[in-house]
């Protein structure tokens, strides 16, 4: 089952889209006279591309057959015999007495009319002669996919004719047609003077073109060729052509595959390169933000350390103390300075400006008065302020009882 499926795939891959069917007559001097028809397959229909005739050389033939176009050949003429045998049961050796007595099968190529017939038409030629003719086409770079000796393939064309006659002159052959198709044929002594027109699928053809048409049609439709005693020899060109087509199509498939992979790789590389650039930019931006956050955190820590050392993070409300002290000043007392959180005295002399620490537990009050008793009474009032735990005189000097006395008080603030 699998082998059959693989064979069907191979047939579809190697089935040609165009074929040149050639009618090749071997002349008495060994030269060839060639006519042909080129057919193409478009979807499920067959179209006629061109016809040519009167070709006498391979070089001239190559002008009508484009490179890579497979050819299907009907050989007839000198060195090829045709005969209708009385019986054929599948053994080609049994045909030799009816074709050429005393001949050996290994020296001859015998080809029979396709179809199950008890008395088929048969063609034969010498193998070495056939190989010489095939070599001429192969040397010219032509791909021979089918070889038929005589009009044995006409059975596949006769049902297509709009009007069927009992006898027809097709090229160099005189055909007799019966109910089952081609009954027998002979080689015309001379070609008919008038080339009769025949009709196939509402298209007019010359009768002389039917040989080439049958060759191209059979190869294009994928119909099996006429059986032969040496199928390997007859199918050699077809096998080489199929291998060439498979190699070429496999090459294209591999090329397309690798191109697709490279394209996908390129697109993926481009996508991930852009993504990588975006992530690197984000990392760079985030790195700068982290640096900024670290700098701000360091600055914040420094400020917190400064405030902690300065005592400015104490819970006492400086404005409250200033307001209460200032509102309680007697008439006879004049304030000259009210210093909340003064610098620590032990560090003022030695520390730099950046290293000065403040005393968050004291307030220094300086002023002047003419009456020390009033100052004593006011000190008591200041001590009574909620949050102030103690007030002491740190400095007082007065030249005489009548002169102004200058004082400095230090109030201790509660925590």
Coordinates of C-alpha atoms in Angstrom, one line a residue, residues 133-372:
X133 CA 18.9 5.7 -33.0
X134 CA 18.2 6.3 -29.3
X135 CA 21.9 7.3 -28.8
X136 CA 21.5 10.0 -31.5
X137 CA 18.7 11.6 -29.6
X138 CA 20.5 11.3 -26.3
X139 CA 23.7 12.8 -27.7
X140 CA 21.6 15.8 -28.8
X141 CA 20.4 16.4 -25.2
X142 CA 16.8 15.2 -26.0
X143 CA 14.9 13.4 -23.2
X144 CA 13.2 10.4 -24.9
X145 CA 10.5 9.2 -22.5
X146 CA 8.7 6.8 -24.8
X147 CA 9.6 4.8 -27.9
X148 CA 7.1 3.0 -30.0
X149 CA 7.8 1.0 -33.2
X150 CA 5.0 1.9 -35.6
X151 CA 1.5 3.2 -34.9
X152 CA 0.8 0.8 -32.0
X153 CA -0.5 3.6 -29.8
X154 CA -3.3 4.7 -32.2
X155 CA -5.7 2.6 -30.2
X156 CA -5.6 5.4 -27.5
X157 CA -6.5 8.1 -30.1
X158 CA -9.2 6.4 -32.2
X159 CA -11.9 6.7 -29.6
X160 CA -11.3 10.5 -29.6
X161 CA -12.1 10.9 -33.3
X162 CA -15.4 12.6 -34.0
X163 CA -15.9 10.5 -37.2
X164 CA -14.5 7.0 -37.3
X165 CA -13.7 5.4 -40.6
X166 CA -13.1 1.7 -41.2
X167 CA -9.9 2.6 -43.1
X168 CA -7.6 5.5 -42.6
X169 CA -4.3 6.7 -44.1
X170 CA -2.2 8.2 -41.3
X171 CA 1.1 9.4 -42.5
X172 CA 3.0 6.4 -44.0
X173 CA 0.5 3.9 -42.6
X174 CA -2.8 2.3 -43.9
X175 CA -4.9 1.5 -40.9
X176 CA -7.9 -0.9 -40.7
X177 CA -10.2 -0.1 -37.8
X178 CA -12.7 -2.4 -36.2
X179 CA -15.0 -2.4 -33.2
X180 CA -12.1 -3.0 -30.7
X181 CA -9.9 -0.4 -32.4
X182 CA -6.9 -0.9 -34.6
X183 CA -7.3 -4.3 -36.3
X184 CA -4.2 -4.2 -38.5
X185 CA -1.9 -1.8 -40.4
X186 CA 0.4 -1.8 -43.3
X187 CA 3.1 0.6 -44.6
X188 CA 1.8 2.7 -47.5
X189 CA 3.7 2.2 -50.7
X190 CA 3.4 5.9 -51.3
X191 CA 1.9 8.5 -49.1
X192 CA -1.6 9.7 -50.2
X193 CA -1.5 12.9 -52.2
X194 CA -4.2 14.6 -50.0
X195 CA -3.7 14.9 -46.2
X196 CA -7.2 14.2 -44.9
X197 CA -8.5 16.3 -42.1
X198 CA -9.9 14.7 -38.9
X199 CA -11.6 16.2 -35.9
X200 CA -10.7 15.6 -32.2
X201 CA -12.7 17.4 -29.6
X202 CA -14.0 20.0 -32.1
X203 CA -10.5 20.7 -33.3
X204 CA -9.4 19.9 -36.8
X205 CA -6.1 17.9 -37.3
X206 CA -4.3 16.6 -40.3
X207 CA -4.3 12.8 -40.5
X208 CA -0.5 12.9 -40.9
X209 CA -0.3 14.5 -37.4
X210 CA -2.1 11.7 -35.6
X211 CA 1.1 9.6 -35.1
X212 CA 2.8 12.4 -33.3
X213 CA -0.4 13.3 -31.5
X214 CA -0.8 9.7 -30.2
X215 CA 2.8 9.7 -28.9
X216 CA 2.5 13.0 -27.1
X217 CA -1.0 12.2 -25.8
X218 CA -0.1 8.9 -24.2
X219 CA 3.0 10.4 -22.4
X220 CA 1.0 13.4 -21.3
X221 CA -1.9 11.4 -20.0
X222 CA 0.4 9.0 -18.1
X223 CA -0.8 6.0 -20.1
X224 CA 1.5 2.9 -20.0
X225 CA 3.5 2.5 -23.3
X226 CA 3.2 -0.5 -25.6
X227 CA 4.7 -3.7 -24.0
X228 CA 8.1 -4.8 -25.3
X229 CA 10.3 -7.8 -24.9
X230 CA 13.0 -5.6 -23.3
X231 CA 11.1 -3.1 -21.2
X232 CA 14.4 -2.0 -19.5
X233 CA 15.8 -0.7 -22.8
X234 CA 12.5 1.0 -23.9
X235 CA 12.1 2.7 -20.5
X236 CA 15.7 3.7 -20.0
X237 CA 15.1 7.2 -21.3
X238 CA 12.0 7.6 -19.2
X239 CA 13.8 6.5 -16.0
X240 CA 16.7 8.9 -16.7
X241 CA 14.2 11.7 -17.3
X242 CA 12.3 11.0 -14.1
X243 CA 15.5 10.9 -12.1
X244 CA 16.5 14.2 -13.6
X245 CA 13.1 15.8 -12.9
X246 CA 13.1 14.4 -9.3
X247 CA 16.7 15.7 -8.8
X248 CA 15.8 19.1 -10.1
X249 CA 12.5 19.4 -8.1
X250 CA 14.2 18.0 -5.0
X251 CA 17.0 20.6 -5.5
X252 CA 14.4 23.4 -5.8
X253 CA 12.5 22.0 -2.8
X254 CA 15.7 21.9 -0.7
X255 CA 16.6 25.4 -2.0
X256 CA 13.2 26.7 -1.0
X257 CA 13.4 24.9 2.3
X258 CA 16.8 26.4 3.2
X259 CA 15.7 29.8 1.9
X260 CA 12.6 29.7 4.0
X261 CA 14.7 28.6 7.0
X262 CA 17.2 31.5 6.4
X263 CA 14.3 33.9 5.9
X264 CA 12.7 32.7 9.1
X265 CA 16.0 32.9 10.9
X266 CA 16.6 36.4 9.6
X267 CA 13.1 37.5 10.7
X268 CA 13.6 35.9 14.1
X269 CA 17.0 37.4 14.4
X270 CA 15.7 40.9 13.5
X271 CA 12.8 40.5 16.0
X272 CA 15.1 39.3 18.8
X273 CA 17.7 41.9 18.0
X274 CA 15.1 44.7 18.4
X275 CA 13.9 43.0 21.5
X276 CA 17.4 42.8 22.8
X277 CA 18.0 46.5 22.0
X278 CA 14.8 47.4 23.8
X279 CA 15.7 45.4 26.9
X280 CA 19.2 46.9 26.9
X281 CA 17.8 50.4 26.8
X282 CA 15.4 49.5 29.6
X283 CA 18.3 48.1 31.6
X284 CA 20.3 51.2 30.9
X285 CA 17.4 53.5 31.9
X286 CA 16.7 51.4 35.0
X287 CA 20.4 51.4 35.9
X288 CA 20.4 55.2 35.8
X289 CA 17.3 55.3 37.9
X290 CA 18.8 52.9 40.4
X291 CA 21.9 55.1 40.6
X292 CA 19.7 58.1 41.1
X293 CA 17.7 56.3 43.9
X294 CA 21.0 55.2 45.5
X295 CA 22.3 58.8 45.4
X296 CA 19.0 60.1 46.8
X297 CA 19.1 57.4 49.5
X298 CA 22.6 58.3 50.4
X299 CA 21.7 62.0 50.6
X300 CA 18.7 61.2 52.7
X301 CA 20.8 59.1 55.0
X302 CA 23.3 61.9 55.3
X303 CA 20.5 64.4 56.1
X304 CA 19.0 62.1 58.6
X305 CA 22.4 61.5 60.2
X306 CA 22.9 65.3 60.3
X307 CA 19.5 66.0 61.8
X308 CA 20.0 63.2 64.4
X309 CA 23.4 64.5 65.4
X310 CA 22.1 68.1 65.5
X311 CA 19.2 67.0 67.6
X312 CA 16.6 68.4 65.3
X313 CA 14.6 65.3 65.2
X314 CA 13.6 65.7 68.9
X315 CA 10.0 65.5 69.8
X316 CA 9.9 69.0 71.6
X317 CA 8.1 71.7 69.8
X318 CA 10.5 74.6 69.4
X319 CA 7.8 77.1 68.4
X320 CA 5.8 76.3 71.4
X321 CA 8.7 77.0 73.8
X322 CA 9.6 80.2 72.0
X323 CA 6.0 81.4 72.1
X324 CA 5.6 80.7 75.8
X325 CA 8.9 82.2 76.9
X326 CA 8.5 85.3 74.7
X327 CA 5.0 85.9 76.0
X328 CA 6.1 85.7 79.6
X329 CA 8.9 88.3 79.4
X330 CA 8.3 91.0 82.2
X331 CA 8.3 94.7 81.3
X332 CA 11.6 95.3 83.1
X333 CA 13.3 92.5 81.1
X334 CA 14.6 93.0 77.5
X335 CA 15.4 89.9 75.5
X336 CA 18.4 90.2 73.1
X337 CA 18.6 86.6 72.0
X338 CA 16.4 83.5 72.1
X339 CA 18.5 80.6 70.8
X340 CA 16.6 77.3 70.4
X341 CA 18.9 74.2 70.0
X342 CA 22.2 75.9 70.2
X343 CA 25.5 74.3 69.1
X344 CA 27.1 72.0 71.6
X345 CA 29.7 74.1 73.4
X346 CA 32.3 71.3 73.5
X347 CA 32.4 71.0 69.7
X348 CA 32.0 74.6 68.5
X349 CA 35.7 75.4 68.7
X350 CA 37.1 72.3 67.0
X351 CA 34.4 71.3 64.4
X352 CA 34.1 72.5 60.9
X353 CA 30.9 74.1 59.7
X354 CA 29.8 70.8 58.1
X355 CA 30.4 68.9 61.4
X356 CA 28.7 71.3 63.9
X357 CA 26.2 69.4 66.1
X358 CA 23.3 71.1 67.9
X359 CA 21.9 70.5 71.3
X360 CA 18.3 69.6 71.0
X361 CA 17.7 69.5 74.8
X362 CA 18.4 73.2 75.6
X363 CA 17.4 76.7 74.8
X364 CA 19.6 79.8 75.5
X365 CA 17.9 83.0 76.6
X366 CA 20.0 86.2 76.6
X367 CA 18.9 89.7 77.7
X368 CA 19.2 92.6 80.0
X369 CA 17.4 93.9 83.1
X370 CA 17.7 96.7 85.7
X371 CA 16.3 94.6 88.5
X372 CA 17.7 91.2 89.4

